[in-house]
Short mmCIF file of C-alpha atoms in Angstrom, two decimals:
data_model
loop_
_atom_site.label_atom_id
_atom_site.label_comp_id
_atom_site.label_asym_id
_atom_site.label_seq_id
_atom_site.Cartn_x
_atom_site.Cartn_y
_atom_site.Cartn_z
CA MET A 1 -18.75 8.64 12.15
CA LYS A 2 -20.26 6.28 14.61
CA LYS A 3 -17.25 3.80 13.97
CA ARG A 4 -14.76 6.46 14.97
CA ARG A 5 -16.42 7.24 18.27
CA LEU A 6 -16.56 3.55 19.15
CA SER A 7 -12.61 3.42 18.36
CA THR A 8 -11.92 6.47 20.49
CA ILE A 9 -13.70 4.75 23.38
CA ARG A 10 -11.68 1.73 22.79
CA ASP A 11 -8.52 3.89 22.85
CA LYS A 12 -9.45 5.66 26.11
CA LEU A 13 -10.54 2.45 27.85
CA PRO A 14 -7.15 1.37 29.01
CA ALA A 15 -6.43 4.73 30.63
CA ALA A 16 -9.96 4.63 32.39
CA LEU A 17 -9.26 1.04 33.63
CA ALA A 18 -5.90 2.01 34.94
CA LEU A 19 -7.28 4.95 36.92
CA ALA A 20 -10.03 2.84 38.32
CA GLY A 21 -7.51 0.20 39.28
CA LEU A 22 -5.33 2.85 41.01
CA VAL A 23 -8.34 4.29 43.01
CA LEU A 24 -9.10 0.60 44.00
CA VAL A 25 -5.67 -0.08 45.23
CA TRP A 26 -5.77 3.24 47.07
CA GLU A 27 -9.05 2.20 48.77
CA LEU A 28 -7.76 -1.25 49.69
CA VAL A 29 -4.51 0.24 51.26
CA CYS A 30 -6.77 2.39 53.47
CA LEU A 31 -9.23 -0.40 54.38
CA THR A 32 -6.48 -2.76 55.47
CA GLY A 33 -4.81 -0.15 57.40
CA LEU A 34 -1.64 -0.29 55.64
CA VAL A 35 -1.25 3.50 55.85
CA PRO A 36 -2.79 5.24 58.90
CA GLY A 37 -6.16 6.96 57.83
CA TYR A 38 -4.91 10.41 59.18
CA MET A 39 -2.11 10.54 56.59
CA LEU A 40 -3.87 9.15 53.73
CA PRO A 41 -7.62 9.50 53.55
CA SER A 42 -9.46 6.74 51.68
CA PRO A 43 -11.13 7.77 48.27
CA VAL A 44 -14.55 7.45 50.02
CA LYS A 45 -13.64 9.91 52.66
CA VAL A 46 -12.34 12.22 49.94
CA VAL A 47 -15.58 12.05 48.16
CA ARG A 48 -17.49 12.63 51.34
CA ALA A 49 -15.35 15.69 52.04
CA PHE A 50 -15.80 16.91 48.61
CA VAL A 51 -19.68 16.58 48.92
CA GLY A 52 -19.72 17.94 52.40
CA ASP A 53 -17.87 21.14 51.43
CA PHE A 54 -19.23 21.29 47.84
CA GLY A 55 -20.75 24.82 48.31
CA LEU A 56 -17.58 26.21 49.76
CA LEU A 57 -15.37 24.60 47.08
CA MET A 58 -17.59 26.06 44.24
CA GLU A 59 -17.59 29.48 45.84
CA ASN A 60 -13.65 29.48 45.97
CA SER A 61 -13.36 27.86 42.50
CA ALA A 62 -15.37 30.83 41.20
CA VAL A 63 -12.75 33.23 42.60
CA THR A 64 -9.86 31.20 41.39
CA LEU A 65 -11.45 30.67 38.01
CA GLN A 66 -12.17 34.53 37.59
CA GLU A 67 -8.47 35.24 38.34
CA ALA A 68 -7.17 32.43 35.82
CA PHE A 69 -9.65 33.74 33.13
CA LEU A 70 -8.65 37.42 33.59
CA GLY A 71 -4.75 36.42 33.70
CA LEU A 72 -5.35 34.24 30.77
CA VAL A 73 -7.08 36.90 28.72
CA ILE A 74 -4.53 39.62 29.40
CA GLY A 75 -1.69 36.89 28.87
CA VAL A 76 -3.27 35.93 25.35
CA GLY A 77 -3.52 39.73 24.56
CA THR A 78 -0.05 40.62 25.41
CA GLY A 79 1.39 37.39 24.01
CA PHE A 80 -0.32 38.17 20.73
CA VAL A 81 0.86 41.80 20.45
CA PHE A 82 4.31 40.78 21.32
CA ALA A 83 4.49 38.01 18.79
CA VAL A 84 3.25 40.26 16.12
CA LEU A 85 5.85 42.88 16.94
CA MET A 86 8.67 40.33 16.95
CA ASP A 87 7.42 39.00 13.71
CA ALA A 88 7.12 42.40 12.13
CA PHE A 89 10.36 43.85 13.50
CA PRO A 90 13.29 41.38 13.63
CA VAL A 91 15.15 43.87 15.80
CA VAL A 92 12.33 43.49 18.54
CA ARG A 93 12.74 39.84 18.13
CA LYS A 94 16.50 39.98 18.60
CA MET A 95 16.13 42.19 21.58
CA PHE A 96 13.29 40.41 23.41
CA TYR A 97 13.31 36.71 22.48
CA PRO A 98 16.45 35.94 24.88
CA LEU A 99 14.91 37.92 27.62
CA LEU A 100 11.63 36.12 27.34
CA VAL A 101 13.57 32.80 27.73
CA ILE A 102 15.38 34.12 30.76
CA THR A 103 12.02 35.16 32.56
CA GLN A 104 10.97 31.65 32.35
CA THR A 105 13.86 30.42 34.44
CA ILE A 106 12.56 32.32 37.24
CA PRO A 107 10.60 30.25 39.64
CA THR A 108 6.91 31.41 39.96
CA VAL A 109 6.94 30.64 43.65
CA ALA A 110 9.76 32.79 43.99
CA ILE A 111 8.23 36.15 42.53
CA ALA A 112 4.92 35.48 43.82
CA PRO A 113 5.59 36.81 47.45
CA LEU A 114 7.23 40.08 45.76
CA LEU A 115 4.03 40.47 43.83
CA VAL A 116 1.99 40.45 47.04
CA LEU A 117 4.18 43.00 48.54
CA TRP A 118 3.84 45.27 45.53
CA PHE A 119 0.27 44.69 44.74
CA GLY A 120 -1.50 43.78 47.92
CA TYR A 121 -3.86 40.86 48.80
CA GLU A 122 -6.46 41.73 46.06
CA ILE A 123 -6.90 40.33 42.61
CA THR A 124 -4.07 42.32 41.17
CA PRO A 125 -1.02 40.21 42.13
CA LYS A 126 -2.74 36.97 41.22
CA VAL A 127 -3.50 38.36 37.72
CA VAL A 128 0.02 39.77 37.31
CA LEU A 129 1.43 36.29 38.27
CA ILE A 130 -0.87 34.52 35.79
CA VAL A 131 0.08 36.90 32.98
CA LEU A 132 3.76 36.43 33.62
CA THR A 133 3.39 32.50 33.30
CA THR A 134 0.99 32.30 30.47
CA PHE A 135 2.36 34.96 28.19
CA PHE A 136 5.43 32.94 27.58
CA PRO A 137 4.27 29.64 25.89
CA LEU A 138 1.69 31.82 24.03
CA THR A 139 4.31 34.20 22.65
CA VAL A 140 6.56 31.43 21.68
CA GLY A 141 3.90 29.37 19.99
CA LEU A 142 2.72 32.36 18.04
CA THR A 143 6.15 33.55 16.97
CA ASP A 144 7.09 30.14 15.87
CA GLY A 145 3.90 29.71 14.04
CA PHE A 146 4.50 33.13 12.08
CA ALA A 147 8.09 32.08 11.22
CA GLN A 148 7.04 28.82 9.91
CA ALA A 149 4.46 30.30 7.49
CA ASP A 150 5.19 28.94 4.11
CA ALA A 151 7.60 31.37 2.28
CA ASP A 152 6.27 30.08 -1.17
CA ALA A 153 2.79 31.06 -0.07
CA ILE A 154 3.87 34.34 1.07
CA ASN A 155 5.55 35.08 -2.39
CA LEU A 156 2.56 33.96 -4.30
CA LEU A 157 0.53 36.42 -2.45
CA ARG A 158 3.09 39.21 -2.87
CA SER A 159 3.08 38.52 -6.50
CA MET A 160 -0.64 39.01 -6.42
CA GLY A 161 0.09 42.50 -5.03
CA ALA A 162 -0.83 41.56 -1.40
CA GLY A 163 0.48 44.01 1.28
CA LYS A 164 1.94 43.12 4.64
CA LEU A 165 -1.46 43.05 6.46
CA GLN A 166 -2.98 40.89 3.88
CA ILE A 167 -0.23 38.48 4.12
CA PHE A 168 -0.68 38.53 7.78
CA ARG A 169 -4.25 37.96 7.57
CA TYR A 170 -4.31 35.39 4.95
CA ILE A 171 -1.18 33.35 5.54
CA LYS A 172 0.68 34.11 8.77
CA LEU A 173 -2.27 34.07 11.14
CA PRO A 174 -4.03 30.88 9.92
CA SER A 175 -0.72 29.12 9.66
CA ALA A 176 0.17 29.86 13.36
CA LEU A 177 -3.33 28.63 14.74
CA PRO A 178 -2.19 25.20 15.69
CA GLN A 179 0.84 26.42 17.53
CA PHE A 180 -1.30 29.04 18.99
CA PHE A 181 -3.69 26.45 20.38
CA SER A 182 -0.95 24.30 21.73
CA GLY A 183 0.25 27.26 23.61
CA LEU A 184 -3.02 28.27 24.83
CA ARG A 185 -3.63 24.63 26.15
CA ILE A 186 -0.39 24.94 28.33
CA ALA A 187 -1.10 28.48 29.32
CA ALA A 188 -4.65 27.42 30.47
CA ALA A 189 -3.16 24.77 32.73
CA TYR A 190 -0.53 27.18 34.13
CA SER A 191 -3.04 29.84 34.83
CA VAL A 192 -4.96 27.65 37.15
CA VAL A 193 -1.84 26.59 38.90
CA GLY A 194 -0.56 30.19 38.91
CA ALA A 195 -3.80 31.51 40.64
CA VAL A 196 -3.67 28.68 43.38
CA ILE A 197 -0.14 29.38 44.16
CA SER A 198 -0.75 33.28 44.24
CA GLU A 199 -3.64 32.59 46.66
CA TRP A 200 -1.44 30.48 49.01
CA LEU A 201 0.78 33.60 49.62
CA GLY A 202 -1.97 35.99 50.41
CA GLY A 203 -5.61 36.48 49.86
CA PHE A 204 -8.99 36.14 51.23
CA SER A 205 -10.78 33.46 49.00
CA GLY A 206 -10.01 31.15 46.27
CA LEU A 207 -8.89 27.45 46.11
CA GLY A 208 -5.48 28.29 47.34
CA VAL A 209 -6.71 30.00 50.35
CA TYR A 210 -8.97 27.01 51.12
CA MET A 211 -6.13 24.86 50.76
CA THR A 212 -3.87 26.52 53.20
CA ARG A 213 -6.80 26.60 55.59
CA VAL A 214 -7.49 22.89 55.46
CA ARG A 215 -3.83 22.21 55.64
CA SER A 216 -3.44 23.87 58.91
CA ALA A 217 -6.41 22.10 60.23
CA TYR A 218 -4.73 18.76 59.07
CA ALA A 219 -7.94 17.88 57.10
CA PHE A 220 -6.28 15.59 54.73
CA ASP A 221 -9.45 14.50 53.13
CA LYS A 222 -10.45 18.07 52.12
CA MET A 223 -6.91 18.52 50.96
CA PHE A 224 -7.16 15.71 48.64
CA ALA A 225 -10.62 16.99 47.57
CA VAL A 226 -9.37 20.24 46.57
CA ILE A 227 -6.29 18.82 44.79
CA ILE A 228 -8.42 16.75 42.61
CA LEU A 229 -10.92 19.46 41.95
CA ILE A 230 -8.03 21.72 40.71
CA SER A 231 -6.80 18.98 38.32
CA VAL A 232 -10.30 18.37 36.98
CA ILE A 233 -10.74 22.13 36.41
CA SER A 234 -7.37 22.19 34.52
CA LEU A 235 -8.43 19.26 32.42
CA LEU A 236 -11.80 20.70 31.54
CA LEU A 237 -10.28 24.01 30.61
CA MET A 238 -7.90 22.02 28.17
CA ALA A 239 -10.62 20.22 26.77
CA LEU A 240 -12.63 23.26 26.19
CA ILE A 241 -9.78 24.81 24.23
CA GLY A 242 -9.57 21.53 22.25
CA LEU A 243 -13.07 21.95 21.28
CA VAL A 244 -12.50 25.58 20.25
CA GLU A 245 -9.49 24.38 18.22
CA ARG A 246 -11.47 21.60 16.45
CA ALA A 247 -14.12 24.17 15.56
CA MET A 248 -11.51 26.61 14.25
CA THR A 249 -9.51 24.06 12.11
CA PRO A 250 -12.03 21.90 10.34
CA TYR A 251 -9.38 21.24 7.61
CA ARG A 252 -7.30 19.21 9.78
CA ARG A 253 -10.09 16.57 9.91
CA ALA A 254 -10.66 16.76 6.20
CA ARG A 255 -8.38 13.96 5.24
CA GLU A 256 -10.30 10.75 4.84
CA MET B 1 1.25 42.21 -25.08
CA LEU B 2 3.96 41.16 -22.61
CA GLU B 3 7.43 42.38 -23.57
CA VAL B 4 10.75 41.65 -21.62
CA LYS B 5 13.56 44.14 -22.68
CA ASN B 6 17.15 43.84 -22.03
CA VAL B 7 16.82 42.23 -18.75
CA SER B 8 19.97 41.47 -16.62
CA VAL B 9 19.89 40.14 -13.05
CA SER B 10 22.85 39.52 -10.77
CA PHE B 11 23.05 38.63 -7.08
CA GLY B 12 26.09 40.32 -5.98
CA ASP B 13 28.84 39.01 -8.31
CA ASN B 14 26.65 36.11 -9.49
CA HIS B 15 25.24 37.02 -12.87
CA VAL B 16 22.08 35.01 -13.43
CA LEU B 17 20.60 36.62 -16.51
CA GLU B 18 22.20 38.59 -19.19
CA ASP B 19 20.41 40.85 -21.75
CA VAL B 20 17.23 38.66 -21.97
CA ASN B 21 14.51 39.75 -24.62
CA LEU B 22 11.22 38.06 -24.96
CA THR B 23 7.86 38.86 -26.22
CA LEU B 24 4.45 37.15 -25.84
CA GLY B 25 1.69 37.60 -28.08
CA LYS B 26 -2.09 37.36 -27.32
CA GLY B 27 -3.12 33.79 -27.04
CA GLU B 28 0.40 32.67 -27.48
CA LEU B 29 2.17 29.94 -25.51
CA VAL B 30 5.84 30.44 -25.26
CA SER B 31 8.14 27.95 -23.35
CA VAL B 32 11.38 28.87 -21.85
CA LEU B 33 13.63 25.74 -21.88
CA GLY B 34 16.68 25.35 -19.99
CA VAL B 35 18.53 23.37 -17.39
CA SER B 36 17.73 23.50 -13.60
CA GLY B 37 19.32 26.48 -11.90
CA GLY B 38 19.79 28.27 -15.29
CA GLY B 39 17.79 31.25 -14.14
CA LYS B 40 14.30 30.32 -15.47
CA THR B 41 12.74 31.06 -12.07
CA THR B 42 14.66 34.24 -11.62
CA LEU B 43 13.22 35.42 -14.99
CA PHE B 44 9.82 34.68 -13.79
CA ASN B 45 10.26 36.45 -10.59
CA VAL B 46 11.30 39.47 -12.62
CA ILE B 47 8.32 39.19 -14.75
CA SER B 48 6.01 38.88 -11.86
CA GLY B 49 7.50 41.82 -10.26
CA LEU B 50 9.07 40.18 -7.12
CA LEU B 51 12.59 40.71 -8.19
CA THR B 52 13.76 44.04 -9.71
CA PRO B 53 16.32 43.47 -12.43
CA ARG B 54 19.64 45.26 -12.49
CA GLN B 55 18.72 46.55 -15.76
CA GLY B 56 16.00 46.28 -18.43
CA SER B 57 12.20 46.51 -18.05
CA VAL B 58 9.04 44.48 -18.29
CA LEU B 59 6.09 45.90 -20.25
CA LEU B 60 2.49 44.62 -20.18
CA ASP B 61 0.49 46.21 -22.82
CA GLY B 62 3.00 49.02 -23.18
CA GLU B 63 2.78 49.82 -19.36
CA ASP B 64 5.90 49.53 -17.44
CA ILE B 65 5.51 46.92 -14.58
CA THR B 66 9.01 46.26 -13.67
CA GLY B 67 9.39 45.52 -10.06
CA ARG B 68 5.75 45.89 -9.41
CA PRO B 69 3.94 42.90 -8.30
CA GLY B 70 0.36 42.33 -8.89
CA HIS B 71 -0.08 42.28 -12.57
CA VAL B 72 0.74 39.06 -13.92
CA GLY B 73 -0.59 35.70 -12.79
CA TYR B 74 1.98 33.18 -11.44
CA MET B 75 1.69 29.43 -10.88
CA LEU B 76 4.30 27.06 -9.42
CA GLN B 77 5.00 23.25 -9.54
CA LYS B 78 3.50 23.16 -6.05
CA ASP B 79 -0.13 24.09 -6.33
CA MET B 80 0.32 26.45 -3.21
CA LEU B 81 -3.17 25.97 -2.32
CA LEU B 82 -3.59 27.05 1.36
CA PRO B 83 -4.65 24.02 3.30
CA TYR B 84 -6.84 25.93 5.62
CA ARG B 85 -9.07 27.63 3.00
CA THR B 86 -11.55 25.67 1.02
CA ILE B 87 -11.12 25.54 -2.90
CA GLU B 88 -13.63 28.28 -3.30
CA ASP B 89 -11.80 30.51 -0.92
CA ASN B 90 -8.46 29.68 -2.21
CA CYS B 91 -9.51 30.61 -5.68
CA ALA B 92 -11.17 33.80 -4.42
CA LEU B 93 -7.97 35.00 -2.84
CA PRO B 94 -6.84 37.28 -5.57
CA LEU B 95 -10.40 38.88 -5.78
CA LEU B 96 -10.28 39.33 -2.05
CA LEU B 97 -6.83 40.92 -2.22
CA ARG B 98 -8.29 43.32 -4.76
CA GLY B 99 -11.07 44.28 -2.25
CA VAL B 100 -13.97 42.44 -3.69
CA PRO B 101 -16.46 41.51 -0.85
CA LYS B 102 -16.38 38.11 0.20
CA LYS B 103 -19.83 36.89 -0.99
CA GLU B 104 -19.27 38.41 -4.42
CA ALA B 105 -15.79 36.81 -4.76
CA ARG B 106 -17.27 33.47 -3.84
CA ARG B 107 -20.12 33.78 -6.33
CA GLN B 108 -17.66 34.66 -9.05
CA VAL B 109 -15.37 31.60 -8.19
CA ARG B 110 -18.43 29.29 -8.21
CA GLU B 111 -19.44 30.42 -11.64
CA ARG B 112 -16.18 29.56 -12.99
CA LEU B 113 -15.54 26.19 -11.20
CA PRO B 114 -17.30 23.93 -13.92
CA GLU B 115 -15.30 25.54 -16.81
CA PHE B 116 -12.16 24.32 -14.81
CA GLY B 117 -13.57 20.89 -14.36
CA LEU B 118 -14.05 21.60 -10.57
CA GLU B 119 -17.89 21.38 -10.22
CA GLY B 120 -18.80 20.54 -6.76
CA THR B 121 -15.58 20.89 -5.16
CA GLY B 122 -16.02 24.59 -3.98
CA ARG B 123 -16.59 23.61 -0.45
CA LYS B 124 -13.89 21.00 -0.26
CA TRP B 125 -10.42 21.24 1.30
CA PRO B 126 -7.38 20.96 -1.03
CA VAL B 127 -6.26 17.69 0.63
CA GLN B 128 -9.51 16.09 -0.48
CA LEU B 129 -8.51 16.75 -4.17
CA SER B 130 -6.38 14.95 -6.53
CA GLY B 131 -3.13 16.39 -7.94
CA GLY B 132 -4.64 17.22 -11.24
CA MET B 133 -7.67 18.92 -9.64
CA ARG B 134 -5.42 20.92 -7.38
CA GLN B 135 -3.50 22.10 -10.33
CA ARG B 136 -6.73 23.10 -12.03
CA ALA B 137 -7.88 25.12 -9.06
CA ALA B 138 -4.39 26.77 -8.82
CA LEU B 139 -4.93 27.74 -12.43
CA LEU B 140 -8.35 29.10 -11.85
CA ARG B 141 -6.71 31.23 -9.05
CA THR B 142 -4.18 32.48 -11.32
CA HIS B 143 -6.73 33.22 -13.91
CA LEU B 144 -8.97 35.10 -11.61
CA PHE B 145 -5.98 37.13 -10.60
CA SER B 146 -5.02 38.32 -14.10
CA ASP B 147 -7.12 37.06 -17.02
CA ASN B 148 -4.61 37.77 -19.88
CA VAL B 149 -1.07 36.60 -19.08
CA ALA B 150 -0.13 33.28 -16.85
CA LEU B 151 3.42 32.43 -15.85
CA LEU B 152 3.65 28.72 -15.23
CA ASP B 153 6.71 27.33 -13.58
CA GLU B 154 6.82 23.68 -14.19
CA PRO B 155 3.13 23.41 -13.11
CA PHE B 156 2.70 19.84 -14.23
CA SER B 157 6.08 18.30 -13.28
CA ALA B 158 4.98 16.81 -10.03
CA LEU B 159 2.06 15.02 -11.58
CA ASP B 160 2.04 11.28 -12.57
CA THR B 161 2.44 10.73 -16.35
CA LEU B 162 -1.10 9.82 -17.20
CA THR B 163 -2.60 12.67 -15.14
CA ARG B 164 0.09 14.85 -16.74
CA SER B 165 -0.90 14.18 -20.57
CA ALA B 166 -4.53 14.65 -19.55
CA MET B 167 -3.77 18.15 -18.07
CA HIS B 168 -1.80 19.02 -21.13
CA ARG B 169 -4.70 18.41 -23.29
CA TRP B 170 -7.11 20.10 -20.89
CA TYR B 171 -4.71 23.10 -20.49
CA LEU B 172 -4.48 23.73 -24.27
CA ASP B 173 -8.25 23.58 -24.55
CA ILE B 174 -8.93 25.94 -21.72
CA MET B 175 -6.35 28.21 -22.88
CA GLU B 176 -7.97 28.62 -26.22
CA ARG B 177 -11.49 29.06 -24.64
CA ILE B 178 -10.46 31.87 -22.10
CA ARG B 179 -7.95 33.32 -24.68
CA LEU B 180 -5.06 33.22 -22.25
CA SER B 181 -1.34 33.95 -23.03
CA THR B 182 0.95 31.68 -21.42
CA LEU B 183 4.63 31.89 -20.54
CA PHE B 184 5.79 28.38 -19.67
CA ILE B 185 8.80 27.25 -17.79
CA THR B 186 9.93 23.59 -18.22
CA HIS B 187 12.97 21.43 -18.35
CA ASP B 188 11.08 18.83 -20.26
CA ILE B 189 11.75 18.90 -23.90
CA ASP B 190 8.80 16.89 -25.09
CA GLU B 191 6.28 18.86 -23.02
CA ALA B 192 7.73 22.11 -24.57
CA ILE B 193 7.23 20.93 -28.00
CA LEU B 194 3.85 19.55 -27.43
CA LEU B 195 2.44 22.55 -25.99
CA SER B 196 4.37 25.60 -27.36
CA ASP B 197 3.90 28.05 -30.17
CA ARG B 198 7.58 28.95 -29.72
CA ILE B 199 10.28 27.66 -27.54
CA CYS B 200 13.14 29.89 -26.21
CA LEU B 201 16.35 28.24 -25.01
CA LEU B 202 17.88 29.68 -21.96
CA THR B 203 21.37 28.56 -21.68
CA GLY B 204 24.80 29.37 -20.26
CA HIS B 205 25.73 31.24 -17.17
CA PRO B 206 24.80 34.01 -17.01
CA GLY B 207 21.67 32.77 -18.81
CA ARG B 208 20.91 34.17 -22.23
CA LEU B 209 18.13 33.43 -24.58
CA THR B 210 20.25 31.84 -27.39
CA ARG B 211 17.89 30.24 -29.77
CA GLU B 212 14.19 30.32 -30.54
CA PHE B 213 12.25 27.51 -32.19
CA VAL B 214 8.85 28.01 -33.94
CA ILE B 215 6.86 24.94 -33.69
CA SER B 216 4.54 24.23 -36.43
CA PRO B 217 1.82 23.00 -36.97
CA ALA B 218 -0.20 25.53 -35.29
CA ARG B 219 -2.48 24.41 -32.43
CA PRO B 220 -4.83 22.57 -32.08
CA ARG B 221 -2.60 19.79 -33.01
CA ASP B 222 -3.26 16.09 -33.70
CA PRO B 223 -2.90 13.90 -30.65
CA ASP B 224 -0.44 11.80 -32.52
CA PHE B 225 1.82 14.85 -33.08
CA PRO B 226 4.43 13.37 -30.63
CA MET B 227 4.81 10.29 -32.77
CA THR B 228 5.60 12.06 -35.83
CA GLN B 229 8.89 12.67 -37.70
CA GLU B 230 8.58 16.43 -37.25
CA PHE B 231 8.20 16.04 -33.58
CA LEU B 232 11.45 14.00 -33.14
CA GLU B 233 13.31 16.29 -35.58
CA TYR B 234 12.49 19.32 -33.21
CA LYS B 235 13.54 17.34 -30.38
CA ARG B 236 16.90 16.39 -32.03
CA GLN B 237 17.56 19.90 -32.81
CA ILE B 238 16.69 21.33 -29.43
CA ARG B 239 18.88 18.70 -27.64
CA ALA B 240 21.69 19.42 -29.93
CA ALA B 241 21.47 23.20 -29.15
CA ILE B 242 21.02 22.63 -25.33
CA SER B 243 24.15 20.51 -24.80
#
């Protein structure tokens, strides 16, 4: 166990070094004045901006996270229902699967203003946008997972007299878990980005609103601080989902 | 106890089985021997109730179970243990499907594990077990599903030779102990002679049960049986009848 932890550290060391190197180059570029300071703030300035605005950033994060979470939960819920329906009724699948793919070609940024016009400046348009973007990877992940369930295993259960519901519970659902989680990871990242984008287009608080404000003030250091914060939040969410996945699929680590 | 009566199966114009009759008595092991693609698996699907024949019926202890799954245990070449359930939970599946509460089902499984040479493996995942152990777990699952008849579709053909002959000995032994009746599909003549009380040949297209061989001596047999003249004589006759 200990050995494995050591080897993961060794695996991740190159990435950490590369990141540190990049930050160092960035700092040097700013120090030597290669790029003027008002266009590219140095990492030190970004950190200072982050610390200075910490309270404000956290307040806005809470709003954004709340939207993202709500959208994600509803997205997971509808995605699940849709996937189950498409799996149970091939007609539903034939009707809606192509439509689902088409909806994904509509750029989020293009429908966001419409949603604001329809639903106002409160939380509703944000949540709707997140549901629209997260629901797709989840539905596709689950539907594919259900479809890939082992046909022989299903036959075996049928031979034991299992009904449709039991086959779903014992075969289809557990076989779809890995795909579900890869869909969920993507959806989680989308949900944060979706929340920020919809906040740009109208709202009173949230990281997106903060972003538009500091942009109009040309506060580049704060811009960078909030951008980094957003990616950190996304990474943390994905890591959290990874942990849940590990806990729910212990058998994948059994082969040793 | 298990009777297959005048069963014919066709898929469209493709006639797979024609007028198949078969009986399996208590504690008996009967093999269905035939070439691959000859309808053996179709016959098993009919007996297990997954497939309804065009005509004919399947009786279990006199009760008509044609086209009604859930009566006869079924085991394939692939062990079909679900990778995401522990051995214990895999074997408990038939009990859970029948509505036995989880705790009670697990208890029943744990009780039977040693008998199947699976002591201490209840909490393990299928990938952690050897091929032979996995087959034994699959058999325990089959047995917990129906304690009277087992349909085995080439269950040992994916195992290596040594594991396989160990499994043969083990199977005959456990079959005796739990008084199981077995209908066995195989394309391996040696395996059929070694294990069976009777061998039915499934030949032709559509497949018919053309001949039956009663194998003596009665089980349990001497380990050297495969080396005897009798054994070779059966083998010669069966090969002649198949080709």
